[in-house]
Amino acid sequence: MKMVQKLINNIVKTDAPIVVGLDPTLKFVPQYIQKACFEEYGETLKGAAEAIWQFNKGIIDATYDLIPAVKPQIAMYEQFGVEGVEVFKRTVEYCQSKGLIVIGDIKRGDIGSTSTAYAVGHLGIVKVGSKTYAPFSEDYATVNPYLGTDGVKPFVDVCNEADKGIFVLVKTSNPSSGEFQDRIIDGKPLYEHVADKVNEWGAMSMDGEYSNVGAVVGATYPEQGKILREKMSKTFILVPGYGAQGGKGADLVHFFNKDGLGAIINSSRGIIAAYQNEKYAKFSEQEFADASRAAVLDMKEDIKSAFN
Amino acid sequence: MKMVQKLINNIVKTDAPIVVGLDPTLKFVPQYIQKACFEEYGETLKGAAEAIWQFNKGIIDATYDLIPAVKPQIAMYEQFGVEGVEVFKRTVEYCQSKGLIVIGDIKRGDIGSTSTAYAVGHLGIVKVGSKTYAPFSEDYATVNPYLGTDGVKPFVDVCNEADKGIFVLVKTSNPSSGEFQDRIIDGKPLYEHVADKVNEWGAMSMDGEYSNVGAVVGATYPEQGKILREKMSKTFILVPGYGAQGGKGADLVHFFNKDGLGAIINSSRGIIAAYQNEKYAKFSEQEFADASRAAVLDMKEDIKSAFN
């Protein structure tokens, strides 16, 4: 089965087009977890990484039955060096063991054999002598399009070989995304030109109604989302920017196709740091995972209500 | 001392505006090294990573006195998973112990706290309890501009805090770089708009004549290089695409300012896999490092002769 079909199956099964962003920083991790890990491993990169692992595991255990997918942001792991990267890998594996689709938010992009190396490392299989290994083994990866087809095609090839998927950055959720992405070229913004290419790349990896090549379009730009939804009708859209970044359920309706599919909405801080939010003040620090579960249920409700 | 001044000092000392790209793949690593590492560690990711480390060390030991800087391409290490990333870190540290400036070719780019996490992990200092660590500790990193100022500014802030530098992708060396980068916006190509922003970002981190914020412009586009050189007069330009990708010494003159500075030319395969090139056939596999040294000397000569 192709990756986009696996994603759709998980969305249908959980009745939730949402993804939890596993973007841990130490300030989100409860003090009692940090303290225990620092006692065991010292105030070291290893200690920080283990604290993040304990935090992730708590959230995954409390939410995996409600959601189709998670999106670990690798930057939050790389900031703790090799030890952090090891916990990224452990998190990917643990999530997959719980039946979740893992979207590696890695935003890689290079050219030729270098893009192939990223694709192989994160989605594919690398050869070592007579053996093969899947080094990080995410299900999806996010990809930056600035270098053009030379940068993206190697990822598409690996998707086809290994039954994996990618989401290509089209219109990002941040305030300055317009500096380049909104500039007008031949009568339409750059992000629409990127969308045209996503359609081209997507045609190389179709599975039924949808492609394994998806797109990233920020929840903070609902008007652009509507245009891009129509333009990329066979593309699954990963939508960041819901919640903490300001996107609301009502803004999201137009990111979906008429079949109710075609989009998956990410929330990171809003879920994983819910216990620090006034709205979930009834949960103690020790109940951070229960707060995350409550926040997932609220998010599902918010998105559902937008369709009514 | 600021990073760009350290880079200039190294260039002046070695009289060589060049950088060796440490982009190892197993097909470049001599069989006898692979064999020894596989015997010690098995045909594992660890075995592959150690083979790459031995290969790198040989090349560094044979060339460090001739060159100011190296540019390890992190994709080539990530493809071997956590074990590969550990060797990336070891390579950075070893190169710095030899007095080399290390340009981490990581092409990262995200937004806000995520870009800060990348910047901290690769160039800065991360806090764990009461302790601080420099996780990967490169001197420079390459950065992708597609997300705009939100993506780049966190790197500039870390550069200023930690006396480090970045090179922002402006016009990349690959054939399809024109798909987006060459598109005309308000009468000039996108890469010139990115160059305008590089000037803005660069003004936030000046050191004398040059900024710690540099740019990447491919050797394969000498005409664009000439325009971008004039446009970004205070910007150091990292120039990939020399050698294996087709760029020649004579194409490079216009990437430099009249002071003879302002550019640094990268060669990867042409140096590290020189022993596999017919031109250096007199070197055996065991002499791969000597072949790399000969290729560095030839590259220096080729670039020098272009100025006469």
Coordinates of C-alpha atoms in Angstrom, one line a residue:
Chain A
M1 CA 0.0 0.0 0.0
K2 CA 1.2 3.5 -0.8
M3 CA 1.9 6.0 1.9
V4 CA -0.9 8.4 1.1
Q5 CA -3.4 5.5 1.3
K6 CA -2.0 4.6 4.7
L7 CA -2.4 8.2 5.9
I8 CA -6.0 8.2 4.6
N9 CA -6.8 4.9 6.4
N10 CA -5.4 6.3 9.7
I11 CA -7.5 9.5 9.2
V12 CA -10.7 7.6 8.5
K13 CA -10.1 5.2 11.4
T14 CA -9.6 8.0 13.9
D15 CA -12.1 10.4 12.3
A16 CA -9.5 13.1 12.8
P17 CA -7.6 15.0 10.1
I18 CA -5.0 16.1 12.6
V19 CA -1.3 15.7 13.4
V20 CA 0.4 16.3 16.7
G21 CA 3.7 18.2 16.4
L22 CA 6.3 16.7 18.7
D23 CA 8.4 19.8 19.0
P24 CA 9.7 19.5 22.5
T25 CA 11.9 22.2 24.1
L26 CA 13.0 21.9 27.8
K27 CA 10.7 24.7 28.8
F28 CA 7.7 22.4 27.9
V29 CA 9.1 19.4 29.8
P30 CA 7.7 19.2 33.4
Q31 CA 10.3 20.0 36.1
Y32 CA 9.9 16.6 37.8
I33 CA 10.9 14.8 34.5
Q34 CA 13.9 17.1 34.0
K35 CA 15.0 16.6 37.6
A36 CA 14.8 12.8 37.3
C37 CA 16.8 12.8 34.1
F38 CA 19.4 15.2 35.3
E39 CA 19.9 13.1 38.4
E40 CA 20.4 10.0 36.3
Y41 CA 22.4 11.4 33.4
G42 CA 23.7 14.8 34.7
E43 CA 22.9 18.2 33.3
T44 CA 24.2 16.9 29.9
L45 CA 23.0 16.7 26.4
K46 CA 22.1 13.1 27.2
G47 CA 20.1 14.2 30.2
A48 CA 18.2 16.8 28.1
A49 CA 17.5 14.3 25.4
E50 CA 16.3 11.7 27.8
A51 CA 14.0 14.3 29.4
I52 CA 12.5 15.0 26.0
W53 CA 12.1 11.3 25.3
Q54 CA 10.1 10.8 28.6
F55 CA 8.0 13.8 27.7
N56 CA 7.3 12.5 24.2
K57 CA 6.5 9.0 25.4
G58 CA 3.9 10.4 27.9
I59 CA 2.2 12.4 25.2
I60 CA 2.2 9.6 22.6
D61 CA 0.9 7.0 25.2
A62 CA -2.0 9.5 26.0
T63 CA -3.0 10.4 22.5
Y64 CA -2.1 7.7 20.0
D65 CA -5.5 6.2 19.8
L66 CA -7.1 9.6 18.9
I67 CA -4.8 10.6 16.1
P68 CA -3.5 9.4 12.7
A69 CA -0.1 10.9 12.7
V70 CA 2.6 12.9 14.5
K71 CA 5.1 15.4 13.2
P72 CA 8.4 15.5 15.1
Q73 CA 10.4 18.7 14.3
I74 CA 14.0 17.5 14.0
A75 CA 15.4 21.0 14.9
M76 CA 14.2 20.5 18.4
Y77 CA 16.3 17.3 18.6
E78 CA 19.3 18.5 16.7
Q79 CA 19.7 21.3 19.2
F80 CA 20.8 18.6 21.7
G81 CA 23.4 17.3 19.3
V82 CA 24.0 13.6 18.6
E83 CA 22.1 12.6 21.8
G84 CA 19.1 14.6 20.6
V85 CA 19.2 13.0 17.1
E86 CA 19.2 9.6 18.8
V87 CA 16.0 10.5 20.6
F88 CA 14.5 11.7 17.4
K89 CA 15.1 8.2 15.9
R90 CA 13.7 6.6 19.1
T91 CA 10.6 8.8 18.9
V92 CA 10.0 7.9 15.2
E93 CA 10.2 4.2 16.0
Y94 CA 8.0 4.4 19.1
C95 CA 5.3 6.3 17.2
Q96 CA 5.4 3.7 14.4
S97 CA 5.1 0.9 16.9
K98 CA 1.8 2.6 18.1
G99 CA 0.5 2.6 14.5
L100 CA 1.0 6.3 13.9
I101 CA 2.2 7.8 10.6
V102 CA 5.4 9.8 11.3
I103 CA 6.0 13.0 9.3
G104 CA 9.6 14.0 9.8
D105 CA 9.5 17.8 9.8
I106 CA 13.1 18.1 8.4
K107 CA 12.6 20.7 5.6
R108 CA 15.7 19.4 3.8
G109 CA 16.5 20.3 0.3
D110 CA 19.7 20.0 -1.7
I111 CA 20.7 18.8 -5.1
G112 CA 21.4 15.5 -6.9
S113 CA 23.3 13.0 -4.9
T114 CA 23.0 15.1 -1.8
S115 CA 19.2 15.2 -1.9
T116 CA 19.3 11.5 -2.5
A117 CA 21.4 11.1 0.6
Y118 CA 18.8 13.0 2.7
A119 CA 16.0 11.0 1.1
V120 CA 17.7 7.7 1.7
G121 CA 18.7 8.6 5.3
H122 CA 15.2 9.8 6.3
L123 CA 12.8 7.7 4.1
G124 CA 14.8 5.0 2.3
I125 CA 17.3 2.3 2.6
V126 CA 21.1 2.7 2.7
K127 CA 23.5 0.0 1.6
V128 CA 26.5 -0.9 3.7
G129 CA 28.5 -3.7 2.1
S130 CA 26.0 -6.6 1.6
K131 CA 23.6 -5.2 4.3
T132 CA 20.8 -2.6 4.1
Y133 CA 19.5 -0.2 6.8
A134 CA 16.7 2.3 7.2
P135 CA 18.5 4.9 9.2
F136 CA 15.8 7.3 10.4
S137 CA 12.8 5.7 8.7
E138 CA 10.2 8.4 8.9
D139 CA 7.0 7.8 6.8
Y140 CA 6.9 11.3 5.3
A141 CA 9.5 14.1 5.2
T142 CA 9.0 17.9 4.6
V143 CA 11.1 19.2 1.7
N144 CA 12.2 22.8 0.7
P145 CA 11.6 23.6 -3.0
Y146 CA 14.0 26.5 -3.5
L147 CA 16.5 24.4 -5.5
G148 CA 13.9 23.2 -8.0
T149 CA 13.3 19.8 -9.5
D150 CA 17.0 18.7 -8.9
G151 CA 16.2 19.0 -5.2
V152 CA 12.8 17.4 -5.0
K153 CA 13.0 14.6 -7.6
P154 CA 15.5 12.5 -5.6
F155 CA 12.9 12.5 -2.8
V156 CA 10.1 11.4 -5.2
D157 CA 12.3 8.6 -6.5
V158 CA 12.9 7.3 -2.9
C159 CA 9.2 7.7 -2.2
N160 CA 8.4 5.4 -5.1
E161 CA 11.1 2.9 -4.1
A162 CA 10.2 2.7 -0.4
D163 CA 6.5 3.6 -0.4
K164 CA 7.0 6.8 1.5
G165 CA 5.7 10.4 1.0
I166 CA 6.8 14.0 1.2
F167 CA 5.2 17.4 1.8
V168 CA 6.8 20.2 -0.2
L169 CA 6.8 23.7 1.3
V170 CA 4.5 25.9 -0.8
K171 CA 3.1 28.7 1.4
T172 CA 4.5 28.7 5.0
S173 CA 2.6 29.9 8.0
N174 CA 5.0 32.6 9.3
P175 CA 4.5 36.4 8.9
S176 CA 7.5 36.9 6.6
S177 CA 6.6 34.0 4.3
G178 CA 5.4 36.6 1.8
E179 CA 8.8 38.2 1.4
F180 CA 9.6 35.8 -1.4
Q181 CA 6.6 33.4 -1.6
D182 CA 4.0 36.1 -2.4
R183 CA 6.0 37.9 -5.0
I184 CA 4.2 38.1 -8.4
I185 CA 5.7 36.3 -11.4
D186 CA 3.8 36.3 -14.7
G187 CA 0.6 37.4 -12.9
K188 CA 0.6 35.0 -10.0
P189 CA 2.5 34.6 -6.7
L190 CA 5.6 32.4 -6.5
Y191 CA 3.8 30.0 -4.2
E192 CA 1.3 29.2 -7.1
H193 CA 4.3 28.5 -9.3
V194 CA 5.6 26.1 -6.7
A195 CA 2.1 24.6 -6.5
D196 CA 2.3 23.9 -10.3
K197 CA 5.5 22.1 -9.8
V198 CA 4.0 20.1 -6.9
N199 CA 1.4 18.9 -9.3
E200 CA 4.1 17.9 -11.7
W201 CA 6.1 16.1 -9.1
G202 CA 2.9 14.6 -7.6
A203 CA 2.0 13.0 -10.9
M204 CA 5.1 10.9 -10.6
S205 CA 3.8 9.2 -7.4
M206 CA 0.0 8.8 -7.6
D207 CA -2.1 6.4 -5.6
G208 CA -5.7 6.5 -6.5
E209 CA -7.2 10.0 -5.9
Y210 CA -4.2 11.4 -4.1
S211 CA -0.4 11.7 -4.6
N212 CA 2.3 10.7 -2.2
V213 CA 3.7 14.2 -2.9
G214 CA 1.9 16.6 -0.6
A215 CA 2.2 20.3 0.1
V216 CA 2.6 22.5 3.2
V217 CA 0.3 25.5 3.3
G218 CA -0.1 27.6 6.6
A219 CA -3.4 27.8 8.4
T220 CA -2.7 31.5 8.9
Y221 CA -3.4 32.1 5.2
P222 CA -6.9 30.7 4.6
E223 CA -7.5 32.7 1.4
Q224 CA -4.4 31.3 -0.2
G225 CA -5.4 27.9 1.2
K226 CA -8.6 28.0 -0.8
I227 CA -6.9 28.9 -4.0
L228 CA -4.2 26.3 -3.5
R229 CA -6.7 23.6 -2.5
E230 CA -8.4 24.1 -5.9
K231 CA -5.2 24.3 -7.8
M232 CA -3.7 21.1 -6.3
S233 CA -6.7 18.9 -6.2
K234 CA -4.8 15.6 -5.9
T235 CA -2.4 16.9 -3.2
F236 CA -2.7 16.2 0.5
I237 CA -2.0 19.5 2.3
L238 CA -0.2 19.6 5.7
V239 CA -1.4 22.7 7.5
P240 CA 0.7 24.1 10.2
G241 CA -0.1 27.3 12.2
Y242 CA -3.3 26.1 13.9
G243 CA -3.7 27.2 17.5
A244 CA -0.6 28.9 19.0
Q245 CA 0.2 30.5 15.6
G246 CA -3.3 31.9 15.3
G247 CA -5.1 29.7 12.8
K248 CA -8.7 28.7 13.8
G249 CA -10.9 25.8 13.0
A250 CA -13.2 28.0 10.9
D251 CA -10.3 29.0 8.7
L252 CA -9.6 25.4 7.8
V253 CA -12.7 24.3 5.9
H254 CA -11.3 25.4 2.5
F255 CA -8.1 23.3 2.9
F256 CA -10.2 20.2 2.5
N257 CA -11.7 18.6 -0.6
K258 CA -15.4 17.7 -1.0
D259 CA -14.6 14.1 0.0
G260 CA -13.6 15.5 3.5
L261 CA -10.0 14.5 2.8
G262 CA -7.0 16.2 1.4
A263 CA -5.8 18.1 4.5
I264 CA -4.2 17.3 7.8
I265 CA -4.0 20.0 10.4
N266 CA -0.9 20.3 12.7
S267 CA -0.9 21.6 16.3
S268 CA 2.4 21.5 18.3
R269 CA 2.6 23.7 21.4
G270 CA -1.2 23.8 21.7
I271 CA -1.2 20.0 22.4
I272 CA 2.2 19.2 23.9
A273 CA 2.4 22.1 26.3
A274 CA -1.4 22.2 27.0
Y275 CA -0.8 21.7 30.8
Q276 CA 1.0 25.2 30.8
N277 CA -2.1 26.8 29.2
E278 CA -4.7 28.5 31.5
K279 CA -7.4 26.6 29.7
Y280 CA -6.1 23.3 31.1
A281 CA -5.2 24.6 34.5
K282 CA -7.0 21.8 36.2
F283 CA -4.3 19.4 35.1
S284 CA -1.2 19.4 37.3
E285 CA 2.4 19.2 35.9
Q286 CA 2.2 15.4 36.6
E287 CA -0.9 15.2 34.4
F288 CA 0.7 16.9 31.4
A289 CA -0.2 13.9 29.2
D290 CA -3.8 14.0 30.2
A291 CA -3.9 17.7 29.4
S292 CA -2.5 16.9 25.9
R293 CA -5.3 14.3 25.5
A294 CA -7.9 16.9 26.4
A295 CA -6.4 19.4 24.0
V296 CA -6.5 16.8 21.2
L297 CA -10.2 16.1 21.9
D298 CA -10.9 19.9 21.9
M299 CA -9.0 20.3 18.6
K300 CA -11.0 17.5 17.0
E301 CA -14.2 19.2 18.2
D302 CA -13.1 22.6 16.9
I303 CA -12.3 21.3 13.5
K304 CA -15.5 19.2 13.3
S305 CA -17.7 22.1 14.3
A306 CA -16.2 24.2 11.5
F307 CA -17.8 21.9 9.0
N308 CA -21.3 22.3 10.4
Chain B
M1 CA 37.4 38.4 16.5
K2 CA 34.3 38.0 14.2
M3 CA 34.0 34.9 12.1
V4 CA 34.4 36.6 8.7
Q5 CA 37.7 38.1 9.9
K6 CA 38.9 34.6 10.9
L7 CA 38.0 33.3 7.5
I8 CA 39.9 36.1 5.8
N9 CA 42.9 35.5 8.0
N10 CA 42.9 31.8 7.0
I11 CA 42.6 32.7 3.3
V12 CA 45.4 35.2 3.5
K13 CA 47.7 32.8 5.4
T14 CA 47.2 30.0 3.0
D15 CA 46.9 32.2 -0.1
A16 CA 44.0 30.1 -1.2
P17 CA 40.4 31.1 -1.5
I18 CA 39.3 27.6 -1.5
V19 CA 37.3 25.1 0.6
V20 CA 37.4 21.3 0.4
G21 CA 33.9 19.8 0.5
L22 CA 34.0 16.8 2.8
D23 CA 31.0 14.9 1.1
P24 CA 32.0 11.3 1.5
T25 CA 30.0 8.5 0.2
L26 CA 31.1 4.8 0.5
K27 CA 31.9 4.7 -3.2
F28 CA 34.7 7.3 -2.6
V29 CA 36.2 5.4 0.3
P30 CA 39.0 3.0 -0.6
Q31 CA 38.2 -0.7 -0.4
Y32 CA 40.9 -1.4 2.1
I33 CA 39.4 1.2 4.6
Q34 CA 35.9 -0.2 4.2
K35 CA 37.2 -3.7 4.6
A36 CA 39.0 -2.9 7.9
C37 CA 36.1 -1.0 9.3
F38 CA 33.6 -3.7 8.4
E39 CA 35.9 -6.3 10.0
E40 CA 36.0 -4.3 13.2
Y41 CA 32.4 -3.0 13.4
G42 CA 30.5 -5.3 11.0
E43 CA 28.6 -4.2 7.8
T44 CA 26.7 -1.8 10.0
L45 CA 25.9 1.9 10.1
K46 CA 28.7 2.2 12.6
G47 CA 31.0 0.4 10.3
A48 CA 30.1 2.7 7.4
A49 CA 30.4 5.8 9.6
E50 CA 33.9 4.8 10.8
A51 CA 35.0 4.1 7.2
I52 CA 34.0 7.7 6.3
W53 CA 35.8 9.0 9.4
Q54 CA 39.0 7.2 8.4
F55 CA 38.7 8.6 4.9
N56 CA 38.0 12.1 6.1
K57 CA 40.9 12.0 8.5
G58 CA 43.3 11.0 5.8
I59 CA 42.2 13.8 3.6
I60 CA 42.3 16.4 6.4
D61 CA 45.8 15.3 7.5
A62 CA 47.1 15.6 3.9
T63 CA 45.6 19.0 3.0
Y64 CA 45.0 21.1 6.2
D65 CA 48.2 23.2 5.7
L66 CA 47.1 24.2 2.2
I67 CA 43.5 25.4 2.8
P68 CA 41.6 27.8 5.0
A69 CA 38.3 25.9 5.3
V70 CA 36.4 22.7 4.8
K71 CA 32.7 22.2 4.1
P72 CA 31.3 18.9 5.3
Q73 CA 27.9 18.2 3.7
I74 CA 25.7 16.8 6.5
A75 CA 23.4 14.9 4.2
M76 CA 26.3 12.5 3.5
Y77 CA 26.5 11.8 7.3
E78 CA 22.8 11.7 8.0
Q79 CA 22.4 9.0 5.4
F80 CA 24.1 6.7 8.0
G81 CA 21.8 7.7 10.8
V82 CA 22.8 8.6 14.3
E83 CA 26.2 6.9 13.8
G84 CA 26.8 9.1 10.7
V85 CA 25.8 12.3 12.6
E86 CA 28.3 11.4 15.3
V87 CA 31.1 11.2 12.7
F88 CA 29.9 14.6 11.3
K89 CA 30.5 16.0 14.8
R90 CA 33.9 14.3 15.1
T91 CA 34.9 15.6 11.7
V92 CA 34.0 19.2 12.7
E93 CA 36.0 19.0 15.9
Y94 CA 39.0 17.4 14.2
C95 CA 39.1 20.0 11.4
Q96 CA 38.9 22.8 14.0
S97 CA 41.8 21.2 16.0
K98 CA 43.8 21.6 12.8
G99 CA 43.0 25.3 12.5
L100 CA 40.4 25.0 9.7
I101 CA 37.2 27.0 9.5
V102 CA 34.3 24.5 9.2
I103 CA 31.3 25.4 7.0
G104 CA 28.5 23.1 7.9
D105 CA 26.6 22.6 4.7
I106 CA 23.3 22.0 6.3
K107 CA 20.9 24.2 4.2
R108 CA 18.6 24.4 7.2
G109 CA 15.7 26.9 7.3
D110 CA 12.6 27.1 9.4
I111 CA 10.8 29.8 11.4
G112 CA 11.0 31.4 14.8
S113 CA 11.9 29.1 17.7
T114 CA 12.6 26.3 15.2
S115 CA 15.2 28.2 13.3
T116 CA 16.7 29.3 16.6
A117 CA 16.9 25.6 17.6
Y118 CA 18.8 24.8 14.4
A119 CA 21.1 27.9 14.9
V120 CA 21.8 27.0 18.5
G121 CA 22.4 23.3 17.7
H122 CA 24.8 24.0 14.8
L123 CA 26.5 27.4 15.7
G124 CA 25.5 28.3 19.2
I125 CA 25.2 27.3 22.8
V126 CA 22.3 25.3 24.3
K127 CA 21.4 25.5 28.0
V128 CA 20.8 22.3 30.0
G129 CA 20.0 23.1 33.6
S130 CA 22.9 25.2 34.8
K131 CA 25.3 23.9 32.1
T132 CA 25.9 25.0 28.5
Y133 CA 27.0 23.0 25.5
A134 CA 27.9 23.7 21.9
P135 CA 26.3 20.6 20.3
F136 CA 27.7 20.6 16.7
S137 CA 29.8 23.8 16.9
E138 CA 30.4 24.5 13.2
D139 CA 31.9 27.9 12.4
Y140 CA 29.5 28.7 9.5
A141 CA 26.2 27.1 8.4
T142 CA 24.4 27.3 5.0
V143 CA 20.8 28.5 5.3
N144 CA 17.8 28.3 2.9
P145 CA 16.0 31.6 2.5
Y146 CA 12.5 30.4 1.2
L147 CA 10.8 31.2 4.5
G148 CA 12.1 34.8 4.6
T149 CA 13.4 36.9 7.5
D150 CA 11.6 34.8 10.1
G151 CA 13.8 31.9 9.0
V152 CA 17.1 33.7 8.7
K153 CA 17.1 36.3 11.5
P154 CA 17.4 33.7 14.3
F155 CA 20.6 32.5 12.6
V156 CA 21.9 36.1 12.4
D157 CA 21.2 36.6 16.1
V158 CA 23.1 33.4 17.0
C159 CA 26.0 34.5 14.8
N160 CA 26.2 37.8 16.7
E161 CA 26.0 36.0 20.1
A162 CA 28.5 33.3 19.3
D163 CA 30.8 35.0 16.7
K164 CA 29.7 32.7 13.9
G165 CA 28.7 33.1 10.3
I166 CA 26.2 31.9 7.7
F167 CA 25.9 31.6 3.9
V168 CA 22.4 32.1 2.6
L169 CA 21.5 30.3 -0.7
V170 CA 21.0 32.9 -3.4
K171 CA 21.7 31.2 -6.8
T172 CA 22.5 27.5 -6.5
S173 CA 24.8 25.7 -8.9
N174 CA 22.3 23.0 -10.2
P175 CA 20.7 23.0 -13.7
S176 CA 17.1 23.4 -12.3
S177 CA 18.0 26.3 -9.9
G178 CA 16.3 28.6 -12.5
E179 CA 12.9 27.0 -12.0
F180 CA 12.2 29.4 -9.2
Q181 CA 15.4 31.4 -8.6
D182 CA 15.5 33.0 -12.1
R183 CA 11.8 34.0 -12.3
I184 CA 11.4 37.7 -12.9
I185 CA 9.7 39.8 -10.2
D186 CA 9.4 43.5 -10.7
G187 CA 12.0 43.5 -13.5
K188 CA 14.7 41.3 -11.9
P189 CA 15.1 37.7 -11.0
L190 CA 14.1 36.2 -7.6
Y191 CA 17.8 35.6 -6.8
E192 CA 18.5 39.3 -6.9
H193 CA 15.6 39.9 -4.5
V194 CA 17.1 37.3 -2.2
A195 CA 20.5 39.2 -2.6
D196 CA 18.8 42.4 -1.5
K197 CA 17.7 40.7 1.7
V198 CA 21.2 39.2 2.2
N199 CA 22.4 42.8 2.2
E200 CA 19.8 43.7 4.8
W201 CA 20.5 40.7 7.0
G202 CA 24.3 41.2 6.4
A203 CA 24.1 44.8 7.8
M204 CA 23.1 43.3 11.1
S205 CA 26.4 41.4 11.5
M206 CA 29.2 43.5 9.9
D207 CA 32.9 43.2 10.7
G208 CA 35.0 45.8 8.9
E209 CA 34.6 45.5 5.1
Y210 CA 32.6 42.2 5.2
S211 CA 29.6 40.7 6.9
N212 CA 29.3 37.5 8.8
V213 CA 26.3 36.8 6.6
G214 CA 27.5 35.4 3.3
A215 CA 25.8 34.1 0.2
V216 CA 25.9 30.9 -1.9
V217 CA 26.2 31.5 -5.7
G218 CA 27.1 28.6 -8.1
A219 CA 30.3 28.7 -10.2
T220 CA 28.2 27.3 -13.0
Y221 CA 26.5 30.7 -13.4
P222 CA 29.4 33.2 -13.9
E223 CA 27.3 35.9 -15.5
Q224 CA 24.9 35.9 -12.5
G225 CA 28.0 35.8 -10.2
K226 CA 29.3 39.0 -11.7
I227 CA 26.0 40.8 -11.1
L228 CA 25.6 39.4 -7.6
R229 CA 29.2 40.3 -6.7
E230 CA 28.6 43.9 -7.5
K231 CA 25.2 43.9 -5.8
M232 CA 26.4 42.3 -2.6
S233 CA 29.8 44.2 -2.2
K234 CA 30.2 43.4 1.5
T235 CA 29.1 39.8 1.2
F236 CA 31.5 36.8 1.2
I237 CA 30.3 34.4 -1.5
L238 CA 30.6 30.7 -1.1
V239 CA 30.9 29.3 -4.7
P240 CA 30.0 25.6 -5.2
G241 CA 30.0 23.9 -8.6
Y242 CA 33.8 24.1 -9.4
G243 CA 35.3 21.0 -11.0
A244 CA 33.0 18.0 -11.1
Q245 CA 29.9 20.2 -11.7
G246 CA 31.6 22.0 -14.6
G247 CA 32.8 25.4 -13.2
K248 CA 36.3 26.5 -14.3
G249 CA 38.9 28.7 -12.8
A250 CA 38.4 31.3 -15.5
D251 CA 34.7 31.6 -14.6
L252 CA 35.6 32.6 -11.1
V253 CA 37.4 35.9 -11.4
H254 CA 34.2 38.0 -11.2
F255 CA 33.1 36.3 -8.0
F256 CA 35.9 38.2 -6.2
N257 CA 36.2 41.9 -5.2
K258 CA 39.1 44.1 -6.3
D259 CA 40.8 43.4 -2.9
G260 CA 41.2 39.8 -4.1
L261 CA 38.8 38.7 -1.3
G262 CA 35.0 38.1 -1.1
A263 CA 34.8 34.6 -2.5
I264 CA 35.7 31.1 -1.5
I265 CA 35.5 28.3 -4.0
N266 CA 34.4 24.8 -3.1
S267 CA 35.4 21.6 -4.6
S268 CA 34.2 18.3 -3.2
R269 CA 34.5 15.2 -5.4
G270 CA 37.3 16.8 -7.4
I271 CA 39.5 16.7 -4.3
I272 CA 38.3 13.9 -2.1
A273 CA 37.8 11.4 -4.9
A274 CA 40.9 12.6 -6.9
Y275 CA 42.5 9.1 -6.7
Q276 CA 39.6 7.7 -8.7
N277 CA 40.2 10.3 -11.4
E278 CA 42.3 9.4 -14.5
K279 CA 44.3 12.6 -14.0
Y280 CA 45.7 11.2 -10.7
A281 CA 46.1 7.6 -11.8
K282 CA 49.6 7.5 -10.6
F283 CA 48.3 7.5 -7.0
S284 CA 47.2 4.1 -5.7
E285 CA 44.1 3.5 -3.6
Q286 CA 46.4 3.6 -0.5
E287 CA 47.6 7.0 -1.6
F288 CA 44.1 8.6 -1.8
A289 CA 45.2 11.3 0.6
D290 CA 48.2 12.2 -1.5
A291 CA 46.0 12.4 -4.6
S292 CA 43.7 14.8 -2.7
R293 CA 46.7 17.0 -1.8
A294 CA 47.8 17.0 -5.5
A295 CA 44.3 18.0 -6.5
V296 CA 44.3 20.9 -4.0
L297 CA 47.6 22.2 -5.4
D298 CA 46.2 22.0 -8.9
M299 CA 43.0 23.8 -7.9
K300 CA 45.0 26.6 -6.3
E301 CA 47.1 26.9 -9.5
D302 CA 44.0 26.9 -11.7
I303 CA 42.4 29.7 -9.7
K304 CA 45.6 31.7 -9.5
S305 CA 46.2 31.5 -13.2
A306 CA 42.7 32.8 -13.9
F307 CA 43.8 36.1 -12.3
N308 CA 46.8 36.6 -14.6

